[in-house]
CSV table of C-alpha atoms in Angstrom, one decimal:
chain,number,residue,atom,x,y,z
A,1,UNK,CA,0.1,0.2,0.0
A,2,UNK,CA,1.5,3.6,-1.0
A,3,UNK,CA,2.4,5.7,2.0
A,4,UNK,CA,-0.2,8.9,2.5
A,5,UNK,CA,0.8,12.2,1.7
A,6,UNK,CA,2.6,13.7,4.5
A,7,UNK,CA,0.2,17.1,4.2
A,8,UNK,CA,-2.9,15.4,3.0
A,9,UNK,CA,-5.7,13.6,4.7
A,10,UNK,CA,-5.8,9.9,3.8
A,11,UNK,CA,-9.5,8.3,2.7
A,12,UNK,CA,-10.6,5.1,4.7
A,13,UNK,CA,-8.8,2.6,4.2
A,14,UNK,CA,-5.7,4.6,3.6
A,15,UNK,CA,-4.8,5.5,6.8
A,16,UNK,CA,-1.5,3.8,7.6
A,17,UNK,CA,-2.4,2.0,10.6
A,18,UNK,CA,-6.1,0.9,12.2
A,19,UNK,CA,-8.5,2.2,12.8
A,20,UNK,CA,-9.3,3.2,8.9
A,21,UNK,CA,-12.6,5.2,10.1
A,22,UNK,CA,-12.5,8.0,12.5
A,23,UNK,CA,-12.9,7.0,16.5
A,24,UNK,CA,-14.3,9.3,18.9
A,25,UNK,CA,-11.7,11.8,20.5
A,26,UNK,CA,-10.8,11.0,24.3
A,27,UNK,CA,-9.0,12.8,26.6
A,28,UNK,CA,-7.7,10.1,28.1
A,29,UNK,CA,-5.9,9.3,24.6
A,30,UNK,CA,-2.9,11.4,23.7
A,31,UNK,CA,-0.8,11.9,21.0
A,32,UNK,CA,2.9,12.5,20.4
A,33,UNK,CA,4.9,12.1,17.5
A,34,UNK,CA,8.6,13.2,16.3
A,35,UNK,CA,11.4,11.1,14.3
A,36,UNK,CA,12.4,9.0,17.1
A,37,UNK,CA,16.3,8.4,14.9
A,38,UNK,CA,18.2,6.0,16.6
A,39,UNK,CA,16.3,5.1,20.1
A,40,UNK,CA,17.7,6.8,23.3
A,41,UNK,CA,15.9,7.6,26.7
A,42,UNK,CA,15.0,10.7,25.9
A,43,UNK,CA,12.5,9.5,23.7
A,44,UNK,CA,11.4,6.9,25.7
A,45,UNK,CA,11.2,9.6,28.7
A,46,UNK,CA,9.0,12.1,26.4
A,47,UNK,CA,6.5,9.1,25.9
A,48,UNK,CA,6.3,8.3,29.7
A,49,UNK,CA,5.1,11.6,30.6
A,50,UNK,CA,2.7,11.6,27.9
A,51,UNK,CA,1.4,8.4,28.5
A,52,UNK,CA,1.0,9.4,32.8
A,53,UNK,CA,-1.5,12.1,31.0
A,54,UNK,CA,-3.7,9.7,29.8
A,55,UNK,CA,-4.7,5.9,29.4
A,56,UNK,CA,-3.8,5.3,25.8
A,57,UNK,CA,-0.7,6.9,24.1
A,58,UNK,CA,-0.5,7.1,19.9
A,59,UNK,CA,3.1,8.0,18.4
A,60,UNK,CA,3.3,9.4,14.9
A,61,UNK,CA,7.0,8.4,13.3
A,62,UNK,CA,7.6,11.0,11.0
A,63,UNK,CA,8.4,9.6,7.3
A,64,UNK,CA,12.9,9.4,5.9
A,65,UNK,CA,11.4,11.8,3.0
A,66,UNK,CA,9.7,14.4,5.3
A,67,UNK,CA,12.5,14.6,7.7
A,68,UNK,CA,15.4,15.0,5.1
A,69,UNK,CA,13.3,17.8,3.9
A,70,UNK,CA,12.4,19.9,7.5
A,71,UNK,CA,15.7,18.6,9.5
A,72,UNK,CA,18.4,16.7,7.8
A,73,UNK,CA,18.9,12.7,7.0
A,74,UNK,CA,17.8,10.4,9.2
A,75,UNK,CA,20.6,8.1,10.4
A,76,UNK,CA,17.9,4.9,11.2
A,77,UNK,CA,15.4,3.9,8.4
A,78,UNK,CA,11.3,4.4,9.3
A,79,UNK,CA,11.3,0.6,9.5
A,80,UNK,CA,14.1,0.7,12.4
A,81,UNK,CA,12.4,3.8,13.9
A,82,UNK,CA,9.1,2.2,14.0
A,83,UNK,CA,10.5,-1.2,15.8
A,84,UNK,CA,12.3,1.5,18.2
A,85,UNK,CA,8.9,2.9,19.2
A,86,UNK,CA,6.6,-0.3,19.2
A,87,UNK,CA,8.9,-1.6,21.5
A,88,UNK,CA,8.5,0.9,24.3
A,89,UNK,CA,6.5,0.2,26.9
A,90,UNK,CA,4.1,3.4,27.4
A,91,UNK,CA,3.2,3.2,23.5
A,92,UNK,CA,-0.1,1.8,22.9
A,93,UNK,CA,0.0,2.0,18.8
A,94,UNK,CA,2.8,3.1,16.4
A,95,UNK,CA,1.7,5.7,13.8
A,96,UNK,CA,4.4,5.8,10.8
A,97,UNK,CA,4.1,8.5,8.1
A,98,UNK,CA,2.4,10.8,10.3
A,99,UNK,CA,3.0,14.2,9.1
A,100,UNK,CA,5.9,16.4,10.2
A,101,UNK,CA,3.3,19.5,10.9
A,102,UNK,CA,1.6,17.9,13.2
A,103,UNK,CA,-1.9,17.6,11.5
A,104,UNK,CA,-5.4,17.7,13.8
A,105,UNK,CA,-7.2,15.9,11.1
A,106,UNK,CA,-4.6,12.8,11.9
A,107,UNK,CA,-4.6,13.9,15.7
A,108,UNK,CA,-8.4,14.2,15.5
A,109,UNK,CA,-8.9,10.4,13.1
A,110,UNK,CA,-6.9,8.3,16.2
A,111,UNK,CA,-9.2,9.7,18.8
A,112,UNK,CA,-7.0,11.9,20.3
A,113,UNK,CA,-8.0,14.8,22.2
A,114,UNK,CA,-4.3,16.7,23.3
A,115,UNK,CA,-0.9,16.6,21.7
A,116,UNK,CA,2.2,16.3,23.5
A,117,UNK,CA,5.7,17.4,23.6
A,118,UNK,CA,8.6,18.3,25.2
A,119,UNK,CA,9.4,21.9,26.3
A,120,UNK,CA,11.4,23.3,23.4
A,121,UNK,CA,10.0,24.5,20.4
A,122,UNK,CA,10.4,22.0,16.7
A,123,UNK,CA,10.2,24.0,13.3
A,124,UNK,CA,9.8,22.8,9.9
A,125,UNK,CA,11.9,23.9,7.0
A,126,UNK,CA,9.9,27.0,6.8
A,127,UNK,CA,11.2,27.9,10.7
A,128,UNK,CA,7.5,27.8,11.4
A,129,UNK,CA,6.3,26.1,14.6
A,130,UNK,CA,4.9,22.4,13.6
A,131,UNK,CA,2.6,22.4,16.3
A,132,UNK,CA,1.1,25.6,15.8
A,133,UNK,CA,-2.3,23.9,14.7
A,134,UNK,CA,-2.7,22.1,17.9
A,135,UNK,CA,-1.9,25.2,19.7
A,136,UNK,CA,-4.2,27.5,18.0
A,137,UNK,CA,-6.7,24.5,18.9
A,138,UNK,CA,-6.1,24.6,22.3
A,139,UNK,CA,-4.8,20.6,22.3
A,140,UNK,CA,-1.4,21.3,23.3
A,141,UNK,CA,0.4,19.8,26.3
A,142,UNK,CA,3.7,20.4,27.3
A,143,UNK,CA,5.8,18.1,29.4
A,144,UNK,CA,9.7,18.5,30.1
A,145,UNK,CA,12.6,17.6,28.3
A,146,UNK,CA,15.0,14.6,29.4
A,147,UNK,CA,18.0,16.8,30.3
A,148,UNK,CA,21.4,15.7,28.3
A,149,UNK,CA,20.3,13.6,25.8
A,150,UNK,CA,19.6,14.1,22.0
A,151,UNK,CA,20.2,12.7,18.8
A,152,UNK,CA,22.3,15.5,18.4
A,153,UNK,CA,24.3,14.7,21.4
A,154,UNK,CA,25.0,11.2,20.7
A,155,UNK,CA,26.0,12.2,16.6
A,156,UNK,CA,28.0,14.6,18.1
A,157,UNK,CA,30.1,12.1,20.2
A,158,UNK,CA,30.5,9.9,17.5
A,159,UNK,CA,31.8,12.6,15.4
A,160,UNK,CA,34.1,14.0,17.8
A,161,UNK,CA,35.0,10.8,19.2
A,162,UNK,CA,34.4,12.2,23.2
A,163,UNK,CA,34.5,9.9,26.0
A,164,UNK,CA,33.7,12.5,28.4
A,165,UNK,CA,30.1,10.5,28.7
A,166,UNK,CA,31.7,7.2,30.7
A,167,UNK,CA,30.7,6.4,33.8
A,168,UNK,CA,33.5,4.7,35.9
A,169,UNK,CA,30.9,3.4,38.8
A,170,UNK,CA,27.1,3.1,39.1
A,171,UNK,CA,26.4,2.8,42.8
A,172,UNK,CA,29.5,6.2,43.2
A,173,UNK,CA,27.4,8.1,40.5
A,174,UNK,CA,24.2,7.4,42.2
A,175,UNK,CA,25.6,8.3,45.4
A,176,UNK,CA,26.9,11.5,44.2
A,177,UNK,CA,30.6,10.2,44.6
A,178,UNK,CA,31.5,10.4,41.1
A,179,UNK,CA,30.8,13.2,37.8
A,180,UNK,CA,31.4,16.6,37.3
A,181,UNK,CA,30.6,19.5,39.9
A,182,UNK,CA,30.8,20.0,43.6
A,183,UNK,CA,30.2,17.7,46.3
A,184,UNK,CA,26.1,19.8,46.0
A,185,UNK,CA,25.7,19.4,42.5
A,186,UNK,CA,27.1,15.5,42.0
A,187,UNK,CA,24.3,14.2,44.6
A,188,UNK,CA,21.5,15.9,42.7
A,189,UNK,CA,22.4,14.8,39.8
A,190,UNK,CA,23.0,11.4,41.3
A,191,UNK,CA,19.2,11.7,43.0
A,192,UNK,CA,17.7,12.9,39.9
A,193,UNK,CA,19.5,10.0,37.9
A,194,UNK,CA,18.2,7.6,40.7
A,195,UNK,CA,14.8,9.2,40.2
A,196,UNK,CA,14.6,8.1,36.6
A,197,UNK,CA,15.8,5.1,36.8
A,198,UNK,CA,12.4,4.6,39.5
A,199,UNK,CA,10.4,6.5,37.0
A,200,UNK,CA,11.3,4.2,34.2
A,201,UNK,CA,10.9,1.0,36.1
A,202,UNK,CA,6.9,1.3,36.1
A,203,UNK,CA,4.2,-0.7,34.1
A,204,UNK,CA,2.6,0.1,31.2
A,205,UNK,CA,0.7,3.2,32.9
A,206,UNK,CA,3.7,4.6,33.8
A,207,UNK,CA,2.2,4.8,37.3
A,208,UNK,CA,2.5,1.5,38.8
A,209,UNK,CA,5.6,-0.5,39.6
A,210,UNK,CA,7.2,-2.4,37.0
A,211,UNK,CA,10.7,-3.9,35.9
A,212,UNK,CA,13.0,-5.2,39.0
A,213,UNK,CA,16.3,-3.3,39.1
A,214,UNK,CA,19.7,-3.9,40.5
A,215,UNK,CA,23.2,-3.6,40.6
A,216,UNK,CA,25.7,-6.0,40.6
A,217,UNK,CA,29.1,-5.1,42.8
A,218,UNK,CA,32.0,-7.6,41.8
A,219,UNK,CA,35.6,-7.0,40.9
A,220,UNK,CA,36.8,-6.0,37.7
A,221,UNK,CA,38.9,-8.9,36.7
A,222,UNK,CA,35.6,-10.5,37.7
A,223,UNK,CA,33.6,-8.6,35.3
A,224,UNK,CA,36.1,-9.0,32.3
A,225,UNK,CA,37.1,-12.3,32.7
A,226,UNK,CA,36.0,-15.9,32.2
A,227,UNK,CA,37.7,-17.4,34.2
A,228,UNK,CA,37.2,-16.0,37.7
A,229,UNK,CA,34.7,-17.6,39.5
A,230,UNK,CA,33.1,-14.8,41.8
A,231,UNK,CA,29.6,-14.6,43.4
A,232,UNK,CA,29.5,-10.6,43.9
A,233,UNK,CA,26.5,-8.8,45.8
A,234,UNK,CA,23.7,-7.3,44.3
A,235,UNK,CA,22.0,-4.4,45.5
A,236,UNK,CA,18.5,-3.6,45.3
A,237,UNK,CA,18.2,0.1,43.4
A,238,UNK,CA,14.2,-0.4,42.3
A,239,UNK,CA,11.7,-3.1,44.0
A,240,UNK,CA,9.3,-4.1,40.9
A,241,UNK,CA,7.2,-6.8,40.2
A,242,UNK,CA,8.7,-10.3,40.7
A,243,UNK,CA,8.4,-13.2,38.6
A,244,UNK,CA,4.9,-14.8,38.8
A,245,UNK,CA,4.3,-18.6,39.9
A,246,UNK,CA,5.3,-20.8,36.9
A,247,UNK,CA,7.2,-18.6,35.0
A,248,UNK,CA,10.7,-19.2,33.7
A,249,UNK,CA,13.7,-16.9,34.6
A,250,UNK,CA,15.5,-15.9,30.9
A,251,UNK,CA,18.6,-14.2,31.4
A,252,UNK,CA,20.3,-12.1,28.5
A,253,UNK,CA,23.1,-10.0,28.9
A,254,UNK,CA,24.9,-7.3,26.6
A,255,UNK,CA,26.2,-3.7,26.0
A,256,UNK,CA,22.6,-2.5,24.3
A,257,UNK,CA,24.8,0.6,22.9
A,258,UNK,CA,22.8,2.7,20.8
A,259,UNK,CA,19.7,0.5,21.3
A,260,UNK,CA,18.2,-0.1,18.3
A,261,UNK,CA,16.1,-2.5,16.0
A,262,UNK,CA,19.0,-5.1,16.3
A,263,UNK,CA,18.6,-5.2,20.2
A,264,UNK,CA,14.9,-5.2,20.6
A,265,UNK,CA,14.8,-7.8,17.8
A,266,UNK,CA,16.6,-10.3,19.8
A,267,UNK,CA,14.8,-9.6,22.9
A,268,UNK,CA,11.5,-10.0,21.2
A,269,UNK,CA,13.0,-13.4,19.6
A,270,UNK,CA,13.8,-14.4,23.4
A,271,UNK,CA,9.9,-14.1,24.4
A,272,UNK,CA,8.7,-16.0,21.6
A,273,UNK,CA,10.8,-18.8,21.8
A,274,UNK,CA,10.0,-18.4,25.5
A,275,UNK,CA,6.4,-18.6,24.6
A,276,UNK,CA,6.8,-21.7,22.0
A,277,UNK,CA,8.5,-23.3,25.0
A,278,UNK,CA,5.5,-22.2,27.2
A,279,UNK,CA,2.8,-23.9,24.5
A,280,UNK,CA,4.8,-27.2,24.7
A,281,UNK,CA,4.6,-27.9,28.5
A,282,UNK,CA,0.8,-26.4,28.1
A,283,UNK,CA,1.1,-23.2,29.5
A,284,UNK,CA,-1.7,-21.8,27.5
A,285,UNK,CA,-4.3,-24.7,27.5
A,286,UNK,CA,-7.6,-23.2,28.6
A,287,UNK,CA,-7.2,-25.4,32.0
A,288,UNK,CA,-4.2,-23.9,32.7
A,289,UNK,CA,-5.2,-20.3,31.9
A,290,UNK,CA,-8.2,-20.7,33.8
A,291,UNK,CA,-6.4,-22.1,37.1
A,292,UNK,CA,-4.3,-18.9,36.9
A,293,UNK,CA,-7.2,-16.5,36.4
A,294,UNK,CA,-8.7,-18.4,39.6
A,295,UNK,CA,-5.6,-18.6,41.6
A,296,UNK,CA,-3.9,-15.1,40.6
A,297,UNK,CA,-6.8,-12.7,39.4
A,298,UNK,CA,-4.8,-12.6,35.9
A,299,UNK,CA,-3.1,-14.6,33.1
A,300,UNK,CA,0.5,-13.8,32.1
A,301,UNK,CA,3.3,-14.9,29.8
A,302,UNK,CA,5.0,-17.8,30.5
A,303,UNK,CA,8.8,-16.2,31.1
A,304,UNK,CA,10.5,-12.9,33.2
A,305,UNK,CA,13.2,-11.4,31.5
A,306,UNK,CA,15.5,-10.6,33.1
A,307,UNK,CA,18.6,-8.1,31.4
A,308,UNK,CA,22.4,-7.3,32.6
A,309,UNK,CA,24.3,-4.7,31.6
A,310,UNK,CA,27.8,-4.2,31.2
A,311,UNK,CA,29.8,-1.2,32.3
A,312,UNK,CA,31.4,1.3,30.4
A,313,UNK,CA,34.9,0.4,30.6
A,314,UNK,CA,34.1,-3.4,30.2
A,315,UNK,CA,32.7,-2.2,26.6
A,316,UNK,CA,35.3,0.0,25.9
A,317,UNK,CA,38.2,-2.8,26.8
A,318,UNK,CA,36.6,-4.9,23.9
A,319,UNK,CA,35.5,-2.3,21.3
A,320,UNK,CA,38.5,0.3,22.4
A,321,UNK,CA,37.9,3.6,20.3
A,322,UNK,CA,35.0,5.6,21.8
A,323,UNK,CA,32.6,2.9,22.6
A,324,UNK,CA,30.1,3.0,24.2
A,325,UNK,CA,28.7,5.9,22.6
A,326,UNK,CA,26.3,5.8,25.4
A,327,UNK,CA,27.0,5.1,29.3
A,328,UNK,CA,26.0,2.7,31.4
A,329,UNK,CA,22.9,4.7,32.3
A,330,UNK,CA,21.7,5.7,29.1
A,331,UNK,CA,21.8,2.5,27.7
A,332,UNK,CA,20.4,1.0,30.6
A,333,UNK,CA,17.5,3.5,31.1
A,334,UNK,CA,16.7,2.6,27.2
A,335,UNK,CA,16.8,-1.3,27.8
A,336,UNK,CA,14.5,-0.5,31.0
A,337,UNK,CA,11.8,1.2,28.6
A,338,UNK,CA,11.6,-1.9,26.6
A,339,UNK,CA,8.2,-4.0,26.5
A,340,UNK,CA,10.0,-7.4,26.2
A,341,UNK,CA,12.0,-7.2,29.6
A,342,UNK,CA,10.9,-7.4,33.1
A,343,UNK,CA,14.1,-7.0,35.2
A,344,UNK,CA,17.8,-5.5,34.6
A,345,UNK,CA,21.1,-5.6,36.0
A,346,UNK,CA,23.1,-3.0,35.7
A,347,UNK,CA,27.3,-3.9,36.3
A,348,UNK,CA,26.8,-7.1,34.7
A,349,UNK,CA,30.4,-9.0,34.1
A,350,UNK,CA,30.7,-9.9,30.5
A,351,UNK,CA,31.0,-13.6,31.2
A,352,UNK,CA,28.1,-14.6,33.5
A,353,UNK,CA,30.1,-17.4,35.7
A,354,UNK,CA,28.1,-20.2,37.4
A,355,UNK,CA,28.9,-18.4,40.9
A,356,UNK,CA,27.3,-15.4,39.5
A,357,UNK,CA,24.3,-17.2,38.0
A,358,UNK,CA,23.9,-19.0,41.5
A,359,UNK,CA,24.0,-16.1,43.1
A,360,UNK,CA,21.2,-14.1,41.4
A,361,UNK,CA,18.4,-12.8,43.5
A,362,UNK,CA,15.8,-14.8,41.7
A,363,UNK,CA,18.1,-18.1,41.6
A,364,UNK,CA,19.4,-19.7,38.6
A,365,UNK,CA,18.4,-18.5,35.3
A,366,UNK,CA,16.4,-21.6,33.4
A,367,UNK,CA,18.1,-20.3,30.6
A,368,UNK,CA,21.0,-17.7,29.2
A,369,UNK,CA,20.1,-16.8,25.7
A,370,UNK,CA,22.6,-14.8,23.2
A,371,UNK,CA,22.2,-13.9,19.8
A,372,UNK,CA,24.6,-13.5,16.6
A,373,UNK,CA,27.4,-11.3,17.4
A,374,UNK,CA,29.1,-9.2,14.5
A,375,UNK,CA,30.5,-6.4,16.2
A,376,UNK,CA,33.0,-7.5,19.2
A,377,UNK,CA,36.0,-9.4,18.1
A,378,UNK,CA,36.3,-12.0,20.9
A,379,UNK,CA,38.8,-13.9,21.9
A,380,UNK,CA,37.2,-16.3,24.3
A,381,UNK,CA,33.7,-18.1,24.9
A,382,UNK,CA,31.5,-15.5,27.4
A,383,UNK,CA,29.1,-18.5,27.7
A,384,UNK,CA,31.3,-21.0,28.6
A,385,UNK,CA,29.6,-21.6,32.5
A,386,UNK,CA,25.6,-21.3,31.0
A,387,UNK,CA,26.4,-23.8,28.2
A,388,UNK,CA,28.0,-26.5,31.1
A,389,UNK,CA,25.4,-26.0,33.1
A,390,UNK,CA,23.1,-27.0,30.3
A,391,UNK,CA,21.3,-23.6,30.4
A,392,UNK,CA,22.4,-22.2,27.4
A,393,UNK,CA,20.4,-20.8,24.3
A,394,UNK,CA,21.0,-19.0,20.7
A,395,UNK,CA,18.6,-17.3,18.9
A,396,UNK,CA,17.9,-17.4,15.1
A,397,UNK,CA,19.3,-14.7,12.6
A,398,UNK,CA,16.8,-12.3,12.3
A,399,UNK,CA,16.9,-8.8,9.8
A,400,UNK,CA,18.0,-6.3,12.1
A,401,UNK,CA,20.9,-8.9,13.2
A,402,UNK,CA,23.3,-6.2,11.8
A,403,UNK,CA,22.3,-3.5,13.3
A,404,UNK,CA,24.1,-2.4,15.9
A,405,UNK,CA,26.6,0.9,17.3
A,406,UNK,CA,29.4,-0.3,14.8
A,407,UNK,CA,26.7,-0.2,12.2
A,408,UNK,CA,25.3,3.0,13.0
A,409,UNK,CA,28.7,4.8,13.6
A,410,UNK,CA,29.6,3.9,10.1
A,411,UNK,CA,26.1,5.2,8.6
A,412,UNK,CA,27.2,8.3,10.3
A,413,UNK,CA,31.1,8.3,9.4
A,414,UNK,CA,29.9,7.0,5.3
A,415,UNK,CA,27.7,10.5,5.4
A,416,UNK,CA,29.8,12.7,7.5
A,417,UNK,CA,29.4,15.7,5.6
A,418,UNK,CA,25.7,15.4,6.0
A,419,UNK,CA,25.6,14.9,9.4
A,420,UNK,CA,27.8,17.8,9.9
A,421,UNK,CA,25.6,20.1,8.3
A,422,UNK,CA,22.7,18.4,10.0
A,423,UNK,CA,24.2,19.4,13.1
A,424,UNK,CA,25.3,23.2,11.8
A,425,UNK,CA,21.3,23.8,10.6
A,426,UNK,CA,20.7,22.2,14.0
A,427,UNK,CA,22.1,25.6,16.1
A,428,UNK,CA,20.9,27.7,13.6
A,429,UNK,CA,17.7,26.6,14.1
A,430,UNK,CA,17.9,26.4,17.9
A,431,UNK,CA,18.6,30.3,17.6
A,432,UNK,CA,15.6,30.5,16.2
A,433,UNK,CA,13.4,28.4,18.1
A,434,UNK,CA,14.7,29.2,21.4
A,435,UNK,CA,13.8,33.4,20.1
A,436,UNK,CA,10.0,31.7,19.9
A,437,UNK,CA,10.5,29.6,23.0
A,438,UNK,CA,11.3,33.3,25.0
A,439,UNK,CA,8.9,34.7,22.8
A,440,UNK,CA,5.9,32.5,23.6
A,441,UNK,CA,6.8,32.4,27.5
A,442,UNK,CA,6.7,36.4,27.3
A,443,UNK,CA,3.3,36.5,25.9
A,444,UNK,CA,2.5,34.4,28.8
A,445,UNK,CA,4.0,36.1,31.2
A,446,UNK,CA,1.8,39.2,30.2
A,447,UNK,CA,-1.1,36.9,30.0
A,448,UNK,CA,-1.2,36.0,33.7
A,449,UNK,CA,0.1,39.2,34.9
A,450,UNK,CA,-3.4,40.6,33.6
């Protein structure tokens, strides 16, 4: 089906996703839109805040052509960007091909009363506010923009090969012992970061407890080596929803740098394999479903996925240069917002030893999964322990398996001149957008003073 024109209202049967006919507008149905070029936790933060304003969240994703015309070249394809949005726990529906200038007919067609965006101005190729129509209609709501992270910032890290974003120690950073600024500023940053982790560790509503979060404390050699047997200790950062009776505990780990469709499809495949395993043991039989409903008041999936995330220096040891492009908190928040996981372990060892697996808070995992590795030149097998324990499984190949941090950086460097021009254009647009924002704030203040 051909994509509808960005500036047109599709006819019935030609909308990019159902419903094909207009639905009643509801104040509990919220719309957000954007480029969502390679996924970062700022995108997730906007979706979380928007989701908390209603019961459903529709997320519009602009086409590659519209972004090129208004902003510059995209790093990720539309298909890759849609996959990232669909994986966000707080997104109810993803709408590809959404207009770059937010269109009231599109928003209304999907029954959304309000459009939500961060507290910054976004302009089109003519320098006009992309949200001018919904603002004029009184259907615009503002949320806070997540500080310290943006697609532009991440592209800059790649082009300039900076390493100032690295985090040495998770616990020290959260305690305000590590980082820039004075002691008071570090403590405030640590507290804000801990609050963000708690916010992201919520369920589909964004309001109730969701994933559990721990930090693993072990020696550097245990995090890097495949020969050190060290149980270490697990510190609870967020107490979330524990596994339900009968669920298999699944462990996955990785760097998850520039969290993208490759990581997402791997996690989705893990759940799909566990669903297949569940069918074989009768998990989806009518009788078992009825028993769960009677005993626990709800049905639930057969697997509980725990994702371990490696420290910055562990990834840098293997990949070199300025990898990881995202630090461990940025990567952890990306994983934490993903609907395909149920718990996260910060600072997980690169090679999960038997001692580590046996010391995990939920007990020894029933299975450890790993996907195709195409970017890290390994000198040893990190999964000797789970293989020896008979709990190791590999996922199959998939269309996004080539999409990883290295591939994304190669895309940037291949079109370096175009992306550098995008950076310069973004700075120029930013000056105009800041001016418009200041004017709007001035008008608002005058209105409040009357």
